[in-house]
JSON list of C-alpha atoms (C1' of nucleotides) in Angstrom, two decimals:
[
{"chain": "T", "resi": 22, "resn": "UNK", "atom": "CA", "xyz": [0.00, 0.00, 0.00]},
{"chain": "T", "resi": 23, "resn": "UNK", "atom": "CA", "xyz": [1.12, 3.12, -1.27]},
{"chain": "T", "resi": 24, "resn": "UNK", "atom": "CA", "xyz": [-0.91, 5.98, 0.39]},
{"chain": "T", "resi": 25, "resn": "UNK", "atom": "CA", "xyz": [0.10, 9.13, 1.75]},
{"chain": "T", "resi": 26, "resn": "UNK", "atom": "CA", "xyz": [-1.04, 8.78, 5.01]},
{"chain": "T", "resi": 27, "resn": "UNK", "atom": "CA", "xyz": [0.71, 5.60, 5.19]},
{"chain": "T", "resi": 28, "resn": "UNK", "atom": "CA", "xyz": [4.53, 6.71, 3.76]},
{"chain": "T", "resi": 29, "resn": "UNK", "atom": "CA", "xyz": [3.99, 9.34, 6.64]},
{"chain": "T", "resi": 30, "resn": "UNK", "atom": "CA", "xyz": [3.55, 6.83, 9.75]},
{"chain": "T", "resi": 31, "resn": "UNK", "atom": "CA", "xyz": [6.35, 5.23, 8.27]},
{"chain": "T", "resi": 32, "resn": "UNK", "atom": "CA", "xyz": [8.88, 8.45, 7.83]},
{"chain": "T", "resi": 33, "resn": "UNK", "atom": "CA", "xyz": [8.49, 8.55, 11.72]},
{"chain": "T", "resi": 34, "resn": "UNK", "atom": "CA", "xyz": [12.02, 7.59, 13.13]},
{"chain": "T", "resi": 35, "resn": "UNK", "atom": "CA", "xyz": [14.02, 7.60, 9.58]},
{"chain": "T", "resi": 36, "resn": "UNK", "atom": "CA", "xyz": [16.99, 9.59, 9.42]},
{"chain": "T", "resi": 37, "resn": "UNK", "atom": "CA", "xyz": [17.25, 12.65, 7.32]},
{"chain": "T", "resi": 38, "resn": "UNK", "atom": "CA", "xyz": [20.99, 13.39, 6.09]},
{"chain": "T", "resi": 39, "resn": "UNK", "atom": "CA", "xyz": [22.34, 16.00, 3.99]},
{"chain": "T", "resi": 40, "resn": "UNK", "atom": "CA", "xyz": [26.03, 16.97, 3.73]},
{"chain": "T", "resi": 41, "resn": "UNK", "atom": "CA", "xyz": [27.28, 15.67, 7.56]},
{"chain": "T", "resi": 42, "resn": "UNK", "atom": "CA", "xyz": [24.14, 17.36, 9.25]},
{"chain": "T", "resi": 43, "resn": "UNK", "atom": "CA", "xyz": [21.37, 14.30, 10.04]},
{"chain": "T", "resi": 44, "resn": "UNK", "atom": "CA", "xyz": [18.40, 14.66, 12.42]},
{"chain": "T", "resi": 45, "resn": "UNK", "atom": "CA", "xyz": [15.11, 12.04, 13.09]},
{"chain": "T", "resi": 46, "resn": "UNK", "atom": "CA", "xyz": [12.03, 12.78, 11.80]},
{"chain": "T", "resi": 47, "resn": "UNK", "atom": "CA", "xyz": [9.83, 12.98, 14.72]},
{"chain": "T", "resi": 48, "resn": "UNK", "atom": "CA", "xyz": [6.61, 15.06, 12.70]},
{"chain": "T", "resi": 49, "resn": "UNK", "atom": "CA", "xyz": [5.26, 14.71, 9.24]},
{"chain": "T", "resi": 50, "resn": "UNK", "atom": "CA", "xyz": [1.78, 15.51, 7.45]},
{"chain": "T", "resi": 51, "resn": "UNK", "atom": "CA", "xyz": [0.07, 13.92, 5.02]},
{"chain": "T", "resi": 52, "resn": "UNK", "atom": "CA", "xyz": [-1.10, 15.85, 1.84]},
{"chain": "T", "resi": 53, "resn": "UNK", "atom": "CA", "xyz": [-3.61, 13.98, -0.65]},
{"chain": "T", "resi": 54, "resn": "UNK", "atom": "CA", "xyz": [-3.52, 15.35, -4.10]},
{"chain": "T", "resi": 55, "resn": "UNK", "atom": "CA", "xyz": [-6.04, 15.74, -6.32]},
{"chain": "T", "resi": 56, "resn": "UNK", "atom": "CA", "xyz": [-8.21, 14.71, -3.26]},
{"chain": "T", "resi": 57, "resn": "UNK", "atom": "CA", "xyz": [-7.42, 17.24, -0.72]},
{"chain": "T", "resi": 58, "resn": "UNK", "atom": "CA", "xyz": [-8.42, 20.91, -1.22]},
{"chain": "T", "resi": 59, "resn": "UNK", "atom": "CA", "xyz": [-5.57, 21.82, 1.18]},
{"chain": "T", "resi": 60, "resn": "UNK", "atom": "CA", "xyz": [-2.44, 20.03, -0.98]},
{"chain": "T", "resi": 61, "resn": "UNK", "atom": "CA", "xyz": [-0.79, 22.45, -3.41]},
{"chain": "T", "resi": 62, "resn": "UNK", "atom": "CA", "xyz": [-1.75, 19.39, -6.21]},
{"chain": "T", "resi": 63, "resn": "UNK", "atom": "CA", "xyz": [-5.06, 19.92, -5.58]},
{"chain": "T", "resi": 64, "resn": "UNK", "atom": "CA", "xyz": [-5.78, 22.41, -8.41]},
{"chain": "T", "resi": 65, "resn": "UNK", "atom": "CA", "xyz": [-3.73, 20.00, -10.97]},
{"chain": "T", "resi": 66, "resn": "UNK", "atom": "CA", "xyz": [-0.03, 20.48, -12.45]},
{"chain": "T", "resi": 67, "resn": "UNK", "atom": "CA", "xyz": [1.24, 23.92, -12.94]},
{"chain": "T", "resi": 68, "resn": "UNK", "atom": "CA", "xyz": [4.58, 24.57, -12.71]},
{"chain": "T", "resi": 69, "resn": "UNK", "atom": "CA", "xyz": [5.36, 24.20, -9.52]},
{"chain": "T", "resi": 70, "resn": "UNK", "atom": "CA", "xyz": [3.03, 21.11, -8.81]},
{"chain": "T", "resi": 71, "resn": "UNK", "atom": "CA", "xyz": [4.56, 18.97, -11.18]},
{"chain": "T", "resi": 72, "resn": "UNK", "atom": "CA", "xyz": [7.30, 17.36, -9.06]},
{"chain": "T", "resi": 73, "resn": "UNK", "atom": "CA", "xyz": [4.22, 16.47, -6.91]},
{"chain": "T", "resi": 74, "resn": "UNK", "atom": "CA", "xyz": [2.79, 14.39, -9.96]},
{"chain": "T", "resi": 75, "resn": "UNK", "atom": "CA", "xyz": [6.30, 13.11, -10.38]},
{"chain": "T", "resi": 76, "resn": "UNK", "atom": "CA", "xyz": [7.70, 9.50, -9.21]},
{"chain": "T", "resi": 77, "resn": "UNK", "atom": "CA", "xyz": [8.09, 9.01, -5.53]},
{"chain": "T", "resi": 78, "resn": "UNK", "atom": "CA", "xyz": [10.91, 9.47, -3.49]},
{"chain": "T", "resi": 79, "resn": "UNK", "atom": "CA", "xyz": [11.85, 12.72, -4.56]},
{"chain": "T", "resi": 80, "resn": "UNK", "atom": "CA", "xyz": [11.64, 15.61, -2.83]},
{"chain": "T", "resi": 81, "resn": "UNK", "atom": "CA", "xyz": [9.09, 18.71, -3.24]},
{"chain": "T", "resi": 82, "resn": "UNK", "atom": "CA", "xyz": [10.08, 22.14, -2.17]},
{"chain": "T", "resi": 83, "resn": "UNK", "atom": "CA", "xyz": [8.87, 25.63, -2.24]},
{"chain": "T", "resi": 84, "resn": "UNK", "atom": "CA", "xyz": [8.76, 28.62, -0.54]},
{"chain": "T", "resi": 85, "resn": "UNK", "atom": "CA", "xyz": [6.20, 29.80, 1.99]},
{"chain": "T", "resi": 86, "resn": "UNK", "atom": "CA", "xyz": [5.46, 33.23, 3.06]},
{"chain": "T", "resi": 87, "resn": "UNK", "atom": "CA", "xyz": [8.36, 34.37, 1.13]},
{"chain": "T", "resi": 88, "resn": "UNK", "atom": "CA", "xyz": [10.71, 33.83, 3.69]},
{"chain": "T", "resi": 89, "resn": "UNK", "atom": "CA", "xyz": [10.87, 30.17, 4.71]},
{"chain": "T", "resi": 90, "resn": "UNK", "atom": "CA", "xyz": [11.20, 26.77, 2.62]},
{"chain": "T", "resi": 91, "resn": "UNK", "atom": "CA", "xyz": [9.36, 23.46, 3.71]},
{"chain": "T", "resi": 92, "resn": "UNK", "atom": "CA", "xyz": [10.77, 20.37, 2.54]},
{"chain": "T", "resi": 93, "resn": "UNK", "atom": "CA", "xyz": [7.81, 17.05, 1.02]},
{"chain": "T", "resi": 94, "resn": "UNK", "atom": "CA", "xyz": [8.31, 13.61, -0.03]},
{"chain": "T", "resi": 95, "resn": "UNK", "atom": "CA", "xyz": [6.65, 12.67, -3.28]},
{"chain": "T", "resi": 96, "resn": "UNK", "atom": "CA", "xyz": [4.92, 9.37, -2.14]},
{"chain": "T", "resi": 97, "resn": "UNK", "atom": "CA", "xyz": [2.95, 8.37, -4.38]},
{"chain": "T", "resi": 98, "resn": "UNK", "atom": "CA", "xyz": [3.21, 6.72, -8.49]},
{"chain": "T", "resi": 99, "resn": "UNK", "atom": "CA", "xyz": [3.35, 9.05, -10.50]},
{"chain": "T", "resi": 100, "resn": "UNK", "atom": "CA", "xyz": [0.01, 10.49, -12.27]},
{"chain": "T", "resi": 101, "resn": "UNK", "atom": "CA", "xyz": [-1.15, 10.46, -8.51]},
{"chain": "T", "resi": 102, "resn": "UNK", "atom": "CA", "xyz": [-0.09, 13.65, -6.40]},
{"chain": "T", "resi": 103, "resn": "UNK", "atom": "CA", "xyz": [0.50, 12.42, -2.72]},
{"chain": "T", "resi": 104, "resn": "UNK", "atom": "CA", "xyz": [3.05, 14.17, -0.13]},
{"chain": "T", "resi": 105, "resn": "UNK", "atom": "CA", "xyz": [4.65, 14.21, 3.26]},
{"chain": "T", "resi": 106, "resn": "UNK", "atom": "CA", "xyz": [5.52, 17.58, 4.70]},
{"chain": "T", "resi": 107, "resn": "UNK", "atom": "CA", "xyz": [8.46, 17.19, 7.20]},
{"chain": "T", "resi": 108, "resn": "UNK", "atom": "CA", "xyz": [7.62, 19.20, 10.12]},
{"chain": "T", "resi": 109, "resn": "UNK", "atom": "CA", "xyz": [10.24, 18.50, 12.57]},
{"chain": "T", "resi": 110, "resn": "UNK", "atom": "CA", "xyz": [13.27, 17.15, 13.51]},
{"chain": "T", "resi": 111, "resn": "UNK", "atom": "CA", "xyz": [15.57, 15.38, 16.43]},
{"chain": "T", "resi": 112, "resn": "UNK", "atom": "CA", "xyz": [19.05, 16.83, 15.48]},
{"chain": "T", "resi": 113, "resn": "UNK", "atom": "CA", "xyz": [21.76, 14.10, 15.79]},
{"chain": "T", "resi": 114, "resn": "UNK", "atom": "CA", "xyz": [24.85, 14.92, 14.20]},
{"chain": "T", "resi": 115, "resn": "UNK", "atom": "CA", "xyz": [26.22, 18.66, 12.75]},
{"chain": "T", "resi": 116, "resn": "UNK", "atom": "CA", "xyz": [24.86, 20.59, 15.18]},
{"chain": "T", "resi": 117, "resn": "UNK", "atom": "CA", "xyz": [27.32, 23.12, 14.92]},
{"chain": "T", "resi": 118, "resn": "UNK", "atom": "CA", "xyz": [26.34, 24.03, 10.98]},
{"chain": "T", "resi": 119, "resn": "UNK", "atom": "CA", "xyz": [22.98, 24.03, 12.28]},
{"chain": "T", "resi": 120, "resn": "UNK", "atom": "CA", "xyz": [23.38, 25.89, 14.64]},
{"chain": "T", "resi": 121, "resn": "UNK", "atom": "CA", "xyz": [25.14, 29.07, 12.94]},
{"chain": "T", "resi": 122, "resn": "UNK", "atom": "CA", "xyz": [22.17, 28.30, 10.17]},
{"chain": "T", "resi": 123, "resn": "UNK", "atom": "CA", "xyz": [19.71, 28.97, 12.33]},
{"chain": "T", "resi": 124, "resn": "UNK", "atom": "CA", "xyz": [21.26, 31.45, 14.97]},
{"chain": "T", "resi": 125, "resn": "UNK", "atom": "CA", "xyz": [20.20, 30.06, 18.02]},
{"chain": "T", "resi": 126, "resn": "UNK", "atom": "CA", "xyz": [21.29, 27.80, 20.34]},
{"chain": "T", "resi": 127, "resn": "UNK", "atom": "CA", "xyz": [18.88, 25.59, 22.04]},
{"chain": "T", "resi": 128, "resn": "UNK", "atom": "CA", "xyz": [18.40, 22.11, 20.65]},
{"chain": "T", "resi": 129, "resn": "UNK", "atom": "CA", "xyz": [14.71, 22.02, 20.68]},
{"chain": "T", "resi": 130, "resn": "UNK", "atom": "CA", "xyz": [14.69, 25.02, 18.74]},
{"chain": "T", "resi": 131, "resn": "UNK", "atom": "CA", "xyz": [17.18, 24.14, 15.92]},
{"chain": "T", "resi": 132, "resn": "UNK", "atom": "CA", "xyz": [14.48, 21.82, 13.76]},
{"chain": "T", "resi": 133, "resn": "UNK", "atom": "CA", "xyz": [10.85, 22.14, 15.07]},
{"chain": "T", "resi": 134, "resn": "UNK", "atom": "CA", "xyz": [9.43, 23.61, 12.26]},
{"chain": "T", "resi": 135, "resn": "UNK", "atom": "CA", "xyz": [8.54, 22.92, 8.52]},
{"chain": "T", "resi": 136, "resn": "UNK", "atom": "CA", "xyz": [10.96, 26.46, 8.63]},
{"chain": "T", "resi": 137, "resn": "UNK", "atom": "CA", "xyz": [12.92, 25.99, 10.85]},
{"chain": "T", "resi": 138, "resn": "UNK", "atom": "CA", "xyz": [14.56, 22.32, 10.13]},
{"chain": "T", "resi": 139, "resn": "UNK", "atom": "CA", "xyz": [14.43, 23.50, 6.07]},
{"chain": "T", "resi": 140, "resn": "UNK", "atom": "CA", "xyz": [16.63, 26.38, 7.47]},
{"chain": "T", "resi": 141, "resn": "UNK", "atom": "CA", "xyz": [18.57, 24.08, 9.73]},
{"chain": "T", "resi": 142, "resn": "UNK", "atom": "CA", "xyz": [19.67, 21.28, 7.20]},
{"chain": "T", "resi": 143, "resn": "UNK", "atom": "CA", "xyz": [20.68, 23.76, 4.45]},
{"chain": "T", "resi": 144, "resn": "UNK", "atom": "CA", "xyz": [17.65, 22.71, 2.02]},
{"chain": "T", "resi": 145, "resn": "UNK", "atom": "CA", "xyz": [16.23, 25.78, -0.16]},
{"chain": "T", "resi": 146, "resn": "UNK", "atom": "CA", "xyz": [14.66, 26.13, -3.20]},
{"chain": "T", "resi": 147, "resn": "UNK", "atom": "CA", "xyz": [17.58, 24.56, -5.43]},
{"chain": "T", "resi": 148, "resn": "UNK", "atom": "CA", "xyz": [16.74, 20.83, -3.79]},
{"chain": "T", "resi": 149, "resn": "UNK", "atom": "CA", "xyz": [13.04, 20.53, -5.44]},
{"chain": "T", "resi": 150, "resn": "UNK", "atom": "CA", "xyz": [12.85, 17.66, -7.49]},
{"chain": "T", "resi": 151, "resn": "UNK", "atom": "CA", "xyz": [15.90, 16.04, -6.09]},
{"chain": "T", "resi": 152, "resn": "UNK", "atom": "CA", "xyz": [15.82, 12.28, -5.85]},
{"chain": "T", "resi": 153, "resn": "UNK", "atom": "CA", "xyz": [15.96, 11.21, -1.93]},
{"chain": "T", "resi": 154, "resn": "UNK", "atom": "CA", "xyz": [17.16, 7.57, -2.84]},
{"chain": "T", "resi": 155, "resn": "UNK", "atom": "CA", "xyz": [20.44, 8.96, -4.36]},
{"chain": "T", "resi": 156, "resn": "UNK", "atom": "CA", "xyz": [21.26, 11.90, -2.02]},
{"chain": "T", "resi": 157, "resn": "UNK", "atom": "CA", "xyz": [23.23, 14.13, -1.54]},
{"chain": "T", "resi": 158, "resn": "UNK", "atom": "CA", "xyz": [20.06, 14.26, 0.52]},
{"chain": "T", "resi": 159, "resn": "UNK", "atom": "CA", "xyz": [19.14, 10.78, 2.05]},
{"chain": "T", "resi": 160, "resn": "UNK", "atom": "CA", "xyz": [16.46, 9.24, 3.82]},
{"chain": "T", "resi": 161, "resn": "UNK", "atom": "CA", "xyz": [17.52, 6.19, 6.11]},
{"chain": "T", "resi": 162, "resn": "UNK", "atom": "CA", "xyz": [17.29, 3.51, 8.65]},
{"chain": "T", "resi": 163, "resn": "UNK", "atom": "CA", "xyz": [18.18, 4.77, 12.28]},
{"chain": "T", "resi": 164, "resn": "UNK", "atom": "CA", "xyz": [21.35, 2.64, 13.83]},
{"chain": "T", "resi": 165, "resn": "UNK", "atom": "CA", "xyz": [19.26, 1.49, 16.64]},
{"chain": "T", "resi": 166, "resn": "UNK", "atom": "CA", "xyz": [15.36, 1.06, 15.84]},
{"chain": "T", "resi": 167, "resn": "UNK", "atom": "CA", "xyz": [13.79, 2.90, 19.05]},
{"chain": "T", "resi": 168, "resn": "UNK", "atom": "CA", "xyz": [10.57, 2.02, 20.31]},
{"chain": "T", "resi": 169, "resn": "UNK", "atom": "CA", "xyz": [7.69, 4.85, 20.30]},
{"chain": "T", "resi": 170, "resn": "UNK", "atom": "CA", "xyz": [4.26, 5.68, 19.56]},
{"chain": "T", "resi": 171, "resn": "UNK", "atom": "CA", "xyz": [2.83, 7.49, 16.91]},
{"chain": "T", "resi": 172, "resn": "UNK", "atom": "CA", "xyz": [0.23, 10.24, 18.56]},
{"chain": "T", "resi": 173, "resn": "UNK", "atom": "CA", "xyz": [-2.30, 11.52, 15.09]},
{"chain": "T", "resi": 174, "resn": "UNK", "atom": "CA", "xyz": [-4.06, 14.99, 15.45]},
{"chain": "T", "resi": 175, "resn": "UNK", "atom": "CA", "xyz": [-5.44, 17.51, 12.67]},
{"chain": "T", "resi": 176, "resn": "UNK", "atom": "CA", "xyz": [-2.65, 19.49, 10.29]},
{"chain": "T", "resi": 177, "resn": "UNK", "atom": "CA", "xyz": [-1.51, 22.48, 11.58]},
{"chain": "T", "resi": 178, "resn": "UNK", "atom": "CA", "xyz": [-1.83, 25.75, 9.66]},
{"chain": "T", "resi": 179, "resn": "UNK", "atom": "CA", "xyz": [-4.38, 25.32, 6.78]},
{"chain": "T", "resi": 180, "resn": "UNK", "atom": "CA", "xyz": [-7.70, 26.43, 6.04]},
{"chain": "T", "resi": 181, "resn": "UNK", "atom": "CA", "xyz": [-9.13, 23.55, 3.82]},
{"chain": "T", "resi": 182, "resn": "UNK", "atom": "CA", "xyz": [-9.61, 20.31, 6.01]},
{"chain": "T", "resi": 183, "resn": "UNK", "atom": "CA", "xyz": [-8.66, 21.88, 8.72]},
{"chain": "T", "resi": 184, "resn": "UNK", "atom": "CA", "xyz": [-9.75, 18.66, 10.91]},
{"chain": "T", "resi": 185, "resn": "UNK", "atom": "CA", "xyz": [-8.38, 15.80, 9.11]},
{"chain": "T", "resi": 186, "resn": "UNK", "atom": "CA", "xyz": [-6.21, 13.66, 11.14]},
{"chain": "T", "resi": 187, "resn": "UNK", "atom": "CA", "xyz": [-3.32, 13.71, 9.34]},
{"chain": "T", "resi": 188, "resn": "UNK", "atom": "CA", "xyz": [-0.01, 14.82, 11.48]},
{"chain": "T", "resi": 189, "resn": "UNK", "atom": "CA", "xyz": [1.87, 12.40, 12.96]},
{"chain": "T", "resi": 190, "resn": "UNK", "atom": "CA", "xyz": [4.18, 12.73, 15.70]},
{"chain": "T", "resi": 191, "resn": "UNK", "atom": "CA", "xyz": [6.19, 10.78, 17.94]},
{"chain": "T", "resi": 192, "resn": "UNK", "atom": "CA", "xyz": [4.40, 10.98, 21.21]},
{"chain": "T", "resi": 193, "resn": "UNK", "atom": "CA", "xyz": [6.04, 12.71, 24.03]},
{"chain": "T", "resi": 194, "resn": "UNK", "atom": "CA", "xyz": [8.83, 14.17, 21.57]},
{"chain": "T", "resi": 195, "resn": "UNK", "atom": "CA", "xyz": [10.50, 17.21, 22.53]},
{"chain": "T", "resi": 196, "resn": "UNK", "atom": "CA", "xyz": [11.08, 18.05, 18.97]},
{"chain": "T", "resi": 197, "resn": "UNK", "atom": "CA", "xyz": [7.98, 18.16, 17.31]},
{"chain": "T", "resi": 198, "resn": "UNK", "atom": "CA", "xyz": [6.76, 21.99, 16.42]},
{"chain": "T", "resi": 199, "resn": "UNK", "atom": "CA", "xyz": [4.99, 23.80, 18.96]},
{"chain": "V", "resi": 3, "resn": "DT", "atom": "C1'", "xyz": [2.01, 32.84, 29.24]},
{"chain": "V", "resi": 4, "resn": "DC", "atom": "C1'", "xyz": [-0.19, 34.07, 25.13]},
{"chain": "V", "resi": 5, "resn": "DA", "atom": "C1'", "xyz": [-2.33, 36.50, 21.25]},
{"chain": "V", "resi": 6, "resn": "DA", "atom": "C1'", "xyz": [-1.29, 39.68, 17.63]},
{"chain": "V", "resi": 7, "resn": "DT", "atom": "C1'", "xyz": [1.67, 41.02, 13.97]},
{"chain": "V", "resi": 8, "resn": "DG", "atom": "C1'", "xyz": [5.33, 42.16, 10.46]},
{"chain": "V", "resi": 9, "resn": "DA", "atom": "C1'", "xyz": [8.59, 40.23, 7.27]},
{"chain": "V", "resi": 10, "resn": "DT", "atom": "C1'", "xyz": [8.70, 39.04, 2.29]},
{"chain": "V", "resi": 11, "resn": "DG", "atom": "C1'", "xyz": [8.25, 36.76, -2.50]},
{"chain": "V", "resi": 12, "resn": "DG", "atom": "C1'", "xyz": [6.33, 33.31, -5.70]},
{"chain": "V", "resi": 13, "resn": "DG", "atom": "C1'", "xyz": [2.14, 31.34, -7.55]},
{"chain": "V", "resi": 14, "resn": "DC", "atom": "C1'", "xyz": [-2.17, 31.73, -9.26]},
{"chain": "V", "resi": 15, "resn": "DT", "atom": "C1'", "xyz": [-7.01, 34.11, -10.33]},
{"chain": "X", "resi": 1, "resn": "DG", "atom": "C1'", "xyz": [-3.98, 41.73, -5.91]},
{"chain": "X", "resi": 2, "resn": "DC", "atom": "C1'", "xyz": [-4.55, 38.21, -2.80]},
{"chain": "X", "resi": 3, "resn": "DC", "atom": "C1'", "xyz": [-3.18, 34.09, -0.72]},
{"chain": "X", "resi": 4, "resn": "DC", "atom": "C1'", "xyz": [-0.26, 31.43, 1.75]},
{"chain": "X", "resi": 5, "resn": "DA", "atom": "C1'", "xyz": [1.42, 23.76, 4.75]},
{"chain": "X", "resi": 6, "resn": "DT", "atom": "C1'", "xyz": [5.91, 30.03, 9.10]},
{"chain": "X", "resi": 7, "resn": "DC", "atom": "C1'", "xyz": [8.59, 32.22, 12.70]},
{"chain": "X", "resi": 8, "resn": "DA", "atom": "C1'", "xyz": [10.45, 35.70, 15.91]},
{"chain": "X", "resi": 9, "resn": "DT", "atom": "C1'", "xyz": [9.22, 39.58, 18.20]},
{"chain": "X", "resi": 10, "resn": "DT", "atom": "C1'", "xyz": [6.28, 42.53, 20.53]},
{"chain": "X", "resi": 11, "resn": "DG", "atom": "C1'", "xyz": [3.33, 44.05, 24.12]},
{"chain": "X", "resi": 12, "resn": "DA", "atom": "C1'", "xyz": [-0.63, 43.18, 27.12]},
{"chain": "X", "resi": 13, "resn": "DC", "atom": "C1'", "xyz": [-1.91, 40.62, 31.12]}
]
DNA sequence: TCAATGATGGGCT
DNA sequence: GCCCATCATTGAC
């Protein structure tokens, strides 16, 4: 099964690298496509949707509010418009690049954020379209598989389905956005 | 502690 | 011209 919903759950835990800087996914949302009036797809391929109606795997990102990027995984075939919108990360390793990135200090605040971990890991604009399985951005198996639960509650920030249950977090994460 | 707000630029009607 | 899948700062309490 190749849904959305479901490529989320499973991002949970992964390890994001890029360049010696690699955090754990501890947030993601789901996006639907065509099906979901709150997914950029959802008006069809322009431009700047057509990564999203792309193969899986690679990544989809643009810029919000003019200032910030957020960083999706294409998870569905292509023809079909599925994504997964990173919202946060643990920071593991290059902490110092990420922490002159994002100019502060505290590890909680380094990657809690679609913004903030786009910010954090060095990933702009020039990364859309890039295909995850052959890096230099990589999406892997932690070392040591750690046990948690996945907590699901409505997307954060959206007008359109603004009660679909479609964030997942790991539960009791410091991490996740606030 | 928490709600309100300004920054800032691309995409689309 | 309006809308954003955001964040840091401000100012009231």
């Amino acid at each position: 099964m190749e849904s959305a919903e479901h490529v989320a759950r499973a991002l949970l835990g992964k390890i994001l690298s890029y360049r010696g800087a690699s955090a754990r996914i501890v947030e993601t949302e789901a996006y639907l496509g065509l099906a979901d009036a709150a997914a950029h797809a959802f008006r069809g391929i322009t431009p700047r949707t057509k990564v999203l109606f792309g193969p899986p795997g690679h990544a989809y990102v643009y810029l919000i509010y003019g200032i910030y990027n957020c960083l999706n995984i294409v998870s569905e075939p292509e023809g079909s418009a599925g994504c997964v919108l990173i919202r946060a990360l643990e920071p593991l390793t290059g902490l110092r690049a990420m922490r002159r990135r994002r100019g502060v200090e505290r590890l909680e605040d380094l990657a809690s954020g679609p913004g903030k971990l786009t910010l954090a890991m060095g990933i702009n604009l020039r990364h859309n379209g890039v295909d995850l399985t052959r890096g230099p951005i990589t999406v892997s198996e932690p070392e040591r598989e750690e046990e948690f639960e996945t907590a699901v509650t409505p997307r954060i920030g959206i007008r359109h389905n603004p009660d679909w249950p479609l964030r997942f977090t790991i539960a009791g994460s410091r991490f996740v956005s606030k």
